[in-house]
PDB file of C-alpha atoms in Angstrom:
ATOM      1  CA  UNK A 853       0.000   0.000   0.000  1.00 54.00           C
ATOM      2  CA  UNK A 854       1.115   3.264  -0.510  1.00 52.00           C
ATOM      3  CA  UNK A 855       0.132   7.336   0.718  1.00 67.00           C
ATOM      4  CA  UNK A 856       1.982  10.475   0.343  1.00 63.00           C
ATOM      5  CA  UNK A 857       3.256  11.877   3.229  1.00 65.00           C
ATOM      6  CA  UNK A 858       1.144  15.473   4.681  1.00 64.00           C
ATOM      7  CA  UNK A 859       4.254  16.803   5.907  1.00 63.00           C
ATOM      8  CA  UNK A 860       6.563  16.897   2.610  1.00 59.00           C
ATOM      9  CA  UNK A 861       4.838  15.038  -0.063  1.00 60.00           C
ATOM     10  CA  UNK A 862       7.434  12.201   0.866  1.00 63.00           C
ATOM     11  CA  UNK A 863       6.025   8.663  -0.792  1.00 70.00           C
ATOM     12  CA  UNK A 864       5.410   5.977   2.004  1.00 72.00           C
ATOM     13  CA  UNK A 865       4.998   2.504   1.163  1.00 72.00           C
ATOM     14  CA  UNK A 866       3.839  -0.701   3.547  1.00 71.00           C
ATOM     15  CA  UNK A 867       6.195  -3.829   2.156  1.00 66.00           C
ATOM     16  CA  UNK A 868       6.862  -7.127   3.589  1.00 66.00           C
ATOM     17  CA  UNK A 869      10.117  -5.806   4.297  1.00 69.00           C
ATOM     18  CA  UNK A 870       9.185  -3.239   6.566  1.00 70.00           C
ATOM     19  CA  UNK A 871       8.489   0.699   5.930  1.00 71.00           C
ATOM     20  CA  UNK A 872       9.895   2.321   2.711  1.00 73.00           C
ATOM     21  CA  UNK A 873      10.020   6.378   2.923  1.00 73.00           C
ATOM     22  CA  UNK A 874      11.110   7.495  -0.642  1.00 71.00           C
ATOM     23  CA  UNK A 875      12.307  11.090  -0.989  1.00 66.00           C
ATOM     24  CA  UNK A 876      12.573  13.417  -3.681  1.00 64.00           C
ATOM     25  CA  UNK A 877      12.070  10.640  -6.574  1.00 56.00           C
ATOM     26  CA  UNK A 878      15.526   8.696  -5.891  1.00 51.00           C
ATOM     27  CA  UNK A 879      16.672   8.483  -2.109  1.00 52.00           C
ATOM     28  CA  UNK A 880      15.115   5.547  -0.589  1.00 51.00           C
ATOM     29  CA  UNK A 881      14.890   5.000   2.978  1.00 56.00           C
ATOM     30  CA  UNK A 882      13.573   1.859   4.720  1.00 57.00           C
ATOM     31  CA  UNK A 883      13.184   0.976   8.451  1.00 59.00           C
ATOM     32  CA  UNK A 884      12.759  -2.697   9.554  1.00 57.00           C
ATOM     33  CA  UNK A 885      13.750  -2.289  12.916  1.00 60.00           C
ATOM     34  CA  UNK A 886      11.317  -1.896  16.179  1.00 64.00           C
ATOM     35  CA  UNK A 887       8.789  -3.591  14.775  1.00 66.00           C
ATOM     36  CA  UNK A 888       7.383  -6.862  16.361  1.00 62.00           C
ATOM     37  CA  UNK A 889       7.109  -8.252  13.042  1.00 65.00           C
ATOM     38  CA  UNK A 890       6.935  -7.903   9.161  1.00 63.00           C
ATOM     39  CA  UNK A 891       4.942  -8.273   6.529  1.00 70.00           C
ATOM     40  CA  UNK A 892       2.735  -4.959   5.990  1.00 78.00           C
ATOM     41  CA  UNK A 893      -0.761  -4.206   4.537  1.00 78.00           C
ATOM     42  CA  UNK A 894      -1.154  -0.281   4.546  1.00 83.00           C
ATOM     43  CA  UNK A 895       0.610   2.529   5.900  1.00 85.00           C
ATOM     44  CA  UNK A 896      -1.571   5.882   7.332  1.00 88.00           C
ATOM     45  CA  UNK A 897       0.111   9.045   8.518  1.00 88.00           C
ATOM     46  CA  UNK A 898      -1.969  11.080  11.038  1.00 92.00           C
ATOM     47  CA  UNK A 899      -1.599  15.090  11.698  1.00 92.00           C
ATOM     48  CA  UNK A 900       0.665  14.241  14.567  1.00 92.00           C
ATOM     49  CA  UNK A 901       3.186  12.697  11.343  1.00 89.00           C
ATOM     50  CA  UNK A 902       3.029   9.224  13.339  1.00 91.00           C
ATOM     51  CA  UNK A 903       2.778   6.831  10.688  1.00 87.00           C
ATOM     52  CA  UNK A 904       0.688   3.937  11.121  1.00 90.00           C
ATOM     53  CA  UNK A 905       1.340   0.623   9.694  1.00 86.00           C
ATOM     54  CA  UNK A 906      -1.343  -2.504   9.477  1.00 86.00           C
ATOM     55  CA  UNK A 907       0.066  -5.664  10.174  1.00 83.00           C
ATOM     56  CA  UNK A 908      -1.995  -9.184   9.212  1.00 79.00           C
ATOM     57  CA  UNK A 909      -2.868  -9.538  13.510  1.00 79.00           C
ATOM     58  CA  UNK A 910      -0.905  -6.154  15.301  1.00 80.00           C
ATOM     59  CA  UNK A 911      -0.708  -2.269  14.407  1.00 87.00           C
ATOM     60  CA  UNK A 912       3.061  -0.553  14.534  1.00 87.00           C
ATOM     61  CA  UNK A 913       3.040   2.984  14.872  1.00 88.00           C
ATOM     62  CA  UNK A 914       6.393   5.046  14.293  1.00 86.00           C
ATOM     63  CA  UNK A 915       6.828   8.635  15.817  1.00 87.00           C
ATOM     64  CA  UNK A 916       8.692  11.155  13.960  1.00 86.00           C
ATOM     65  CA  UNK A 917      11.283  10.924  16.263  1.00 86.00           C
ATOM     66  CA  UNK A 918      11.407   7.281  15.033  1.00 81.00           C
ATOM     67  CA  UNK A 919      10.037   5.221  18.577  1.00 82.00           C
ATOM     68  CA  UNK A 920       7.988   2.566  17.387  1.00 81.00           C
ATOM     69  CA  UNK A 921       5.156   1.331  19.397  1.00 85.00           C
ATOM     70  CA  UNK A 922       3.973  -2.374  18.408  1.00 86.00           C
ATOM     71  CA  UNK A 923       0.056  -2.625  19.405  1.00 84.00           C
ATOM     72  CA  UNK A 924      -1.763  -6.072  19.728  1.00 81.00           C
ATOM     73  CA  UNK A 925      -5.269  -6.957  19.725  1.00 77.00           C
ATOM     74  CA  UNK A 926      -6.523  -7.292  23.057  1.00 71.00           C
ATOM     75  CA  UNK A 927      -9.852  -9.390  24.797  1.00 63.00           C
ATOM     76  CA  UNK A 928      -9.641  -6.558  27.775  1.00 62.00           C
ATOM     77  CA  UNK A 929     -10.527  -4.084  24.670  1.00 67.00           C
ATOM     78  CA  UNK A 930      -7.563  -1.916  25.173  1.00 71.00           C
ATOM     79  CA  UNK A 931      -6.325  -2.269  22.113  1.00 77.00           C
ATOM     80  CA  UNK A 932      -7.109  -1.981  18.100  1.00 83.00           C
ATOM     81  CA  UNK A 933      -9.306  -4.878  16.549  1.00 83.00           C
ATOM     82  CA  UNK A 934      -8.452  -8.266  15.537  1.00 83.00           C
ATOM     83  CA  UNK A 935      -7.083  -8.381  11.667  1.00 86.00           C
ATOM     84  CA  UNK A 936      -6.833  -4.834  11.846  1.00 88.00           C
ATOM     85  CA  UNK A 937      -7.696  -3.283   8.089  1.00 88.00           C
ATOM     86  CA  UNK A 938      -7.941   0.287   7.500  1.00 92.00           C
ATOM     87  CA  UNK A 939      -6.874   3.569   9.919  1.00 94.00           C
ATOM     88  CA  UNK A 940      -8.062   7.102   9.587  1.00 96.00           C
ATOM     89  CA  UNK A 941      -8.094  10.028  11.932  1.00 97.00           C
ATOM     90  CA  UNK A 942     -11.361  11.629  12.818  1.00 97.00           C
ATOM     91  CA  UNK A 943     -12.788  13.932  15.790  1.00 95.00           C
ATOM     92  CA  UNK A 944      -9.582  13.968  17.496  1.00 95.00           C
ATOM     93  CA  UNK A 945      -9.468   9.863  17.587  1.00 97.00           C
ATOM     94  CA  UNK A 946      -7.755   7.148  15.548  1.00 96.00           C
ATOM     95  CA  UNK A 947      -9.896   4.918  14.748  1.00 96.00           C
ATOM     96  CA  UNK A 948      -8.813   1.168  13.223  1.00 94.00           C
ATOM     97  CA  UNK A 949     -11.012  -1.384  11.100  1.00 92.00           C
ATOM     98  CA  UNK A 950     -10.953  -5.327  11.514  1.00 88.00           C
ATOM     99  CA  UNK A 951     -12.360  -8.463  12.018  1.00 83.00           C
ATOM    100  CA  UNK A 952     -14.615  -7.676  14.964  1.00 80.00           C
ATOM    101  CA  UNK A 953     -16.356  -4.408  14.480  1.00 87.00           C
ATOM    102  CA  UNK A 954     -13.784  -1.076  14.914  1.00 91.00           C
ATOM    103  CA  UNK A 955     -11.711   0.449  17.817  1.00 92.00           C
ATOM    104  CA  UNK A 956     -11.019   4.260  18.390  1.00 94.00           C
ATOM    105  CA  UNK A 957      -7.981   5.711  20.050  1.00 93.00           C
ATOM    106  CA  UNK A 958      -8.339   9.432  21.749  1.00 94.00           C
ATOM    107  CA  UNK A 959      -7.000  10.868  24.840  1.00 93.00           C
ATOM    108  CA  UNK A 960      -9.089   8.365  26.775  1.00 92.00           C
ATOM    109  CA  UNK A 961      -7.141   5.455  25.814  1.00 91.00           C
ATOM    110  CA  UNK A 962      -9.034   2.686  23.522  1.00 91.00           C
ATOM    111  CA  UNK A 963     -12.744   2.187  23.090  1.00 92.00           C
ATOM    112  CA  UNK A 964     -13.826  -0.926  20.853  1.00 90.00           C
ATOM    113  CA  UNK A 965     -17.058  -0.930  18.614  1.00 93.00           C
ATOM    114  CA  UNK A 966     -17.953  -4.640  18.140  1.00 89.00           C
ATOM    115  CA  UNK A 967     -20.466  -5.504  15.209  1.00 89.00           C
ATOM    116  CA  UNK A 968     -23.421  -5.565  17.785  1.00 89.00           C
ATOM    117  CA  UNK A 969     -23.368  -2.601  18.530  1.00 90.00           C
ATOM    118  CA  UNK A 970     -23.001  -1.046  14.796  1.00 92.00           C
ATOM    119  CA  UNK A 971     -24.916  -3.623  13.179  1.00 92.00           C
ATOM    120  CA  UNK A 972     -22.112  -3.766  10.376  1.00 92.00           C
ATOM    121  CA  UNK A 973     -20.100  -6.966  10.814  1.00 89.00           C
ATOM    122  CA  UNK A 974     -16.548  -7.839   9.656  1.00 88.00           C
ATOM    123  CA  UNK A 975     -15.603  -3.737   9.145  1.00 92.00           C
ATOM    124  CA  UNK A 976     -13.363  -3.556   5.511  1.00 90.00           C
ATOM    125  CA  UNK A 977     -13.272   0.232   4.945  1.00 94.00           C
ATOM    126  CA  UNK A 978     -13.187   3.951   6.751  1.00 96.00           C
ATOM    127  CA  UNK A 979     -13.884   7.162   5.319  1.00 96.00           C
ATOM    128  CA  UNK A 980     -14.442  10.715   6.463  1.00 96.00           C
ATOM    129  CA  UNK A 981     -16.086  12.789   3.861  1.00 96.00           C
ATOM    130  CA  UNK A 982     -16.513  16.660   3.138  1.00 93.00           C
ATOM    131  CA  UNK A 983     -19.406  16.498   5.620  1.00 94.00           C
ATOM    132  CA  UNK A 984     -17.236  15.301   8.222  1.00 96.00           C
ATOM    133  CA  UNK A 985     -18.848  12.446   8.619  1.00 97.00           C
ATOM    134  CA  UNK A 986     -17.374   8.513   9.207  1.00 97.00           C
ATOM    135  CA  UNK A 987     -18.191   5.950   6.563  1.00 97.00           C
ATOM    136  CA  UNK A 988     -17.967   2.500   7.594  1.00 96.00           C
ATOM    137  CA  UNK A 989     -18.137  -0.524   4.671  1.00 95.00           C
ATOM    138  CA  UNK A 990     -18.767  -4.076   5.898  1.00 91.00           C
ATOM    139  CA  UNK A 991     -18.596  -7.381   4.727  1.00 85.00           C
ATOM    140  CA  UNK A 992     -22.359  -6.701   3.428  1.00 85.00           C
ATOM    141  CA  UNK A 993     -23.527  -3.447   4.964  1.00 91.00           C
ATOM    142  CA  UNK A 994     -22.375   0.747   4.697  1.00 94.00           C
ATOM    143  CA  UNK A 995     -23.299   3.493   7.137  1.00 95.00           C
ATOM    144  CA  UNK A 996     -21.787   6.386   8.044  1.00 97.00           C
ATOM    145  CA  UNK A 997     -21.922   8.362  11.463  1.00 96.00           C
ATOM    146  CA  UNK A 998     -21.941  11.882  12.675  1.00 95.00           C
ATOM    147  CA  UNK A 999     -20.883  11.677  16.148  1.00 96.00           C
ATOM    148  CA  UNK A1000     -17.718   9.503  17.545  1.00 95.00           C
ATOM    149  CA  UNK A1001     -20.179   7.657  19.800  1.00 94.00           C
ATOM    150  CA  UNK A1002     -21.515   6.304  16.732  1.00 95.00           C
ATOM    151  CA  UNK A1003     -24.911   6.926  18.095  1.00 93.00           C
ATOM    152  CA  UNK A1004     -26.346   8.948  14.735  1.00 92.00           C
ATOM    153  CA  UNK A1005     -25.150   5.538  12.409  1.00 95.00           C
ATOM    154  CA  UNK A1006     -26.963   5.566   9.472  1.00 95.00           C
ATOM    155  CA  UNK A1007     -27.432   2.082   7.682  1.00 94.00           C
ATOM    156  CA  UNK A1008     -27.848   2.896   3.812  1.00 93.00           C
ATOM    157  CA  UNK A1009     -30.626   1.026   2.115  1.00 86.00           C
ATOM    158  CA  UNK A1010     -30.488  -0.484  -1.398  1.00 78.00           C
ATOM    159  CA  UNK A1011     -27.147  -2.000  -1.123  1.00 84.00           C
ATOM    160  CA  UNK A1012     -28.601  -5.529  -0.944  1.00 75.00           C
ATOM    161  CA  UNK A1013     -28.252  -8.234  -3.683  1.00 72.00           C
ATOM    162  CA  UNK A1014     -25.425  -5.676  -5.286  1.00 77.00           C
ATOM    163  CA  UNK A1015     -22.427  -7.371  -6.377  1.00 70.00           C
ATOM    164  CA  UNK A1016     -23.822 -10.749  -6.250  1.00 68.00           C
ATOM    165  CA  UNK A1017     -24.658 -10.178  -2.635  1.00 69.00           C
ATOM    166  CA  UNK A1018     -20.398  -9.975  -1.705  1.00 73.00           C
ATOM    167  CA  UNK A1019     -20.974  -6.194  -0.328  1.00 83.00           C
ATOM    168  CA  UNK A1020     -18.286  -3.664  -1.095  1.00 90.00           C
ATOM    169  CA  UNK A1021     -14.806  -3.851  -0.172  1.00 89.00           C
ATOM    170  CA  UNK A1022     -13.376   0.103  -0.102  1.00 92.00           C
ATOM    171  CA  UNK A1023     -15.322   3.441   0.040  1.00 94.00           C
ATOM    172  CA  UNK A1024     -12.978   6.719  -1.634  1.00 91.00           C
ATOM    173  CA  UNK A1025     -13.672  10.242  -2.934  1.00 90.00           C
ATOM    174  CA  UNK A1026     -15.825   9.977  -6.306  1.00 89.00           C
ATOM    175  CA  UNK A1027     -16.623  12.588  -8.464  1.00 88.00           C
ATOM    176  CA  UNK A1028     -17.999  15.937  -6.699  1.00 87.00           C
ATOM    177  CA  UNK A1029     -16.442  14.701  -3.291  1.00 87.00           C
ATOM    178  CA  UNK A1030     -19.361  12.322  -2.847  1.00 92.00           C
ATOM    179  CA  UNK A1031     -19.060   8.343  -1.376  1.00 95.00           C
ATOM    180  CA  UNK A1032     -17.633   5.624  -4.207  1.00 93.00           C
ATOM    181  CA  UNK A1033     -18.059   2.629  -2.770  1.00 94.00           C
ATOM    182  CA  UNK A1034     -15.739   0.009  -5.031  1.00 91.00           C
ATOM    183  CA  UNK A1035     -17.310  -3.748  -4.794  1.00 87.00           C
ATOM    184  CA  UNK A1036     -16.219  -6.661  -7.046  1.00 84.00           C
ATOM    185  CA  UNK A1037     -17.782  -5.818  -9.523  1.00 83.00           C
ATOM    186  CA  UNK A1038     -19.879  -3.043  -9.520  1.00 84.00           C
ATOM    187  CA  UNK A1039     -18.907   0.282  -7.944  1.00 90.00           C
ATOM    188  CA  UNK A1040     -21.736   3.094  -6.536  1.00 91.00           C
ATOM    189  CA  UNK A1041     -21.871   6.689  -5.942  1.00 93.00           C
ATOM    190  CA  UNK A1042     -23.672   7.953  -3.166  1.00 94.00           C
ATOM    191  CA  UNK A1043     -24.748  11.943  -2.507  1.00 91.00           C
ATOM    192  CA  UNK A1044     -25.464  13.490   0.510  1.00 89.00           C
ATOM    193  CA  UNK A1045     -28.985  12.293   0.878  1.00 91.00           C
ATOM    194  CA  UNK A1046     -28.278   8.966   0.717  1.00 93.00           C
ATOM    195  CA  UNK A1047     -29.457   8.066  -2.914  1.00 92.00           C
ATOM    196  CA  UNK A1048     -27.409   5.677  -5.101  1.00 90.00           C
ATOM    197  CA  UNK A1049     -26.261   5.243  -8.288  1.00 91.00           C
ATOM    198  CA  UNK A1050     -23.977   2.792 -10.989  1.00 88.00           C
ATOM    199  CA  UNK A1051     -20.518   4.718 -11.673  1.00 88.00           C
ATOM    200  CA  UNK A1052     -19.549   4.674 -14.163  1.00 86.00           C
ATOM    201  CA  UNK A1053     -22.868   4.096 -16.096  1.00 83.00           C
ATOM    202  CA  UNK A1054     -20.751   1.714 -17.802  1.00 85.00           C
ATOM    203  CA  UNK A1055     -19.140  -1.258 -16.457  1.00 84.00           C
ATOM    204  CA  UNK A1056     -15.471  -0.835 -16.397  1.00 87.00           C
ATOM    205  CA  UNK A1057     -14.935  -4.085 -14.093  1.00 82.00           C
ATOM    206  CA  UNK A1058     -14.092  -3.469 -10.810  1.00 84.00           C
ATOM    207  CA  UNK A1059     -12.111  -0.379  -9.628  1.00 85.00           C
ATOM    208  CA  UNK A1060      -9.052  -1.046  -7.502  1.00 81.00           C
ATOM    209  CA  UNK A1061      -7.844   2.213  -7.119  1.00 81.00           C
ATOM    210  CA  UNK A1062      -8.955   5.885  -7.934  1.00 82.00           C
ATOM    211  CA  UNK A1063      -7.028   9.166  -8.835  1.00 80.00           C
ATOM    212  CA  UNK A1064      -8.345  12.633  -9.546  1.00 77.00           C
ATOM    213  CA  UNK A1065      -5.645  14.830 -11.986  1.00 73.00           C
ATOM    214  CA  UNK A1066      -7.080  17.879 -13.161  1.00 75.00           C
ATOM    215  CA  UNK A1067     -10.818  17.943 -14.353  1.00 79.00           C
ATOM    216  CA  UNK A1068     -10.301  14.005 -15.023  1.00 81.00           C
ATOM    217  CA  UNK A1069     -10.272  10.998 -12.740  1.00 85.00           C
ATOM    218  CA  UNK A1070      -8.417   7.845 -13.692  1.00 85.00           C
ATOM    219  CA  UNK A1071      -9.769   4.279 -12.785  1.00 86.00           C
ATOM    220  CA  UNK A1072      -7.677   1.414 -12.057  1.00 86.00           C
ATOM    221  CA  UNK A1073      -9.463  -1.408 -12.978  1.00 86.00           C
ATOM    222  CA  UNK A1074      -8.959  -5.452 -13.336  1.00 86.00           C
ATOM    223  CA  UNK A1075      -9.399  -4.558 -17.182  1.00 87.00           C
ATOM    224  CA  UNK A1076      -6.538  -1.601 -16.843  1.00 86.00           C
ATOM    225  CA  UNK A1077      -6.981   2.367 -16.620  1.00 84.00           C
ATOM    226  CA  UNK A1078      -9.822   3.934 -17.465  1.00 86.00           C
ATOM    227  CA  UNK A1079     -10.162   7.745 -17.869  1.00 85.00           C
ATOM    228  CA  UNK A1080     -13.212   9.978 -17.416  1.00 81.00           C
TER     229      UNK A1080
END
């Protein structure tokens, strides 16, 4: 997985090897040690530059000053979810995807979210959108959440029998800052009130991956890259 760094537009990339940090096009740097173990899935960098990396079972998080903390999934729920899966930062929290439901890190210490209590099992995907609001994608449901108690989830209707019933696996910025949700084979836009929508009208196969340059937006698909 890759993201660009907020603080200097510095690539990072999640490897099996450890974290690679390359720099101006051509210096390469990559740290292996600290960490508990290899073999990494994604790589987030919060406002506080601590970059985040998602293990298959644990979470290692590097500060700037380059400390790493290795976190572990935890019964006592002081700790991220099992088969952790996606990070992003949101009302002053960290909040991690997995297996069981979702955790959130604040000042507080950890607070988990199992799928009982957000009726969305087996979380894939988090997104915050231009409303501010979180978007969690499940193994077969979506909602999305105004308040970090997740109190004000919304479940979004519709979604069922979509993609041969397999759900959606990632949720990104479409077109007009609305929700994508990318599935297997079809993907969705939703607006703000909820109502959905084939995109593109066409079926391009299933989009892995999803770039905005300029006025156009490029698709990577399982067919190849699609402009629109």
């Amino acid at each position: 997985a890759l993201t660009v760094s907020n603080n200097d537009a510095r690539l990072l990339a999640a490897t099996p090897g450890g974290l690679v940090d390359i720099r101006g096009g051509v210096r390469i740097r990559r740290q292996e040690t600290g960490y508990s173990d290899l073999g990494f899935l994604n790589v987030f960098e919060d406002s506080a530059q601590r970059k985040w990396l998602i293990g298959h079972d644990r979470i290692s998080v590097t500060r700037p000053d380059g400390l790493v903390f290795n976190l572990h999934f935890s019964d006592q729920a002081d700790g991220p979810p099992a088969q952790p899966g996606d990070v992003v930062e949101w009302r002053s929290a960290i909040w991690v995807s997995g297996m069981g439901g979702l955790s959130r890190l604040n000042r507080s210490g950890w607070t988990q979210f199992d799928d009982a209590s957000t009726g969305i099992e087996s979380v894939r995907a988090l997104w915050v959108d231009a409303l501010d609001r979180l978007w969690i994608v499940g193994a077969t449901k979506v909602g999305h959440a105004e308040t970090d108690d997740l109190q004000t989830l919304t479940i979004l209707q519709d979604l069922d029998g979509l993609n041969g019933g397999n759900g959606f696996t990632d949720v990104v910025a479409g077109p007009d800052d609305k929700a994508l949700l990318l599935g297997p084979e079809r993907s969705v836009l939703v607006n703000t009130t909820d109502q959905i929508e084939f995109w593109p009208p066409i079926n391009v196969g299933a989009i892995r991956a999803v770039a905005p340059i300029g006025d156009e937006i490029f698709l990577a698909t399982d067919r190849g890259l699609v402009r629109r």
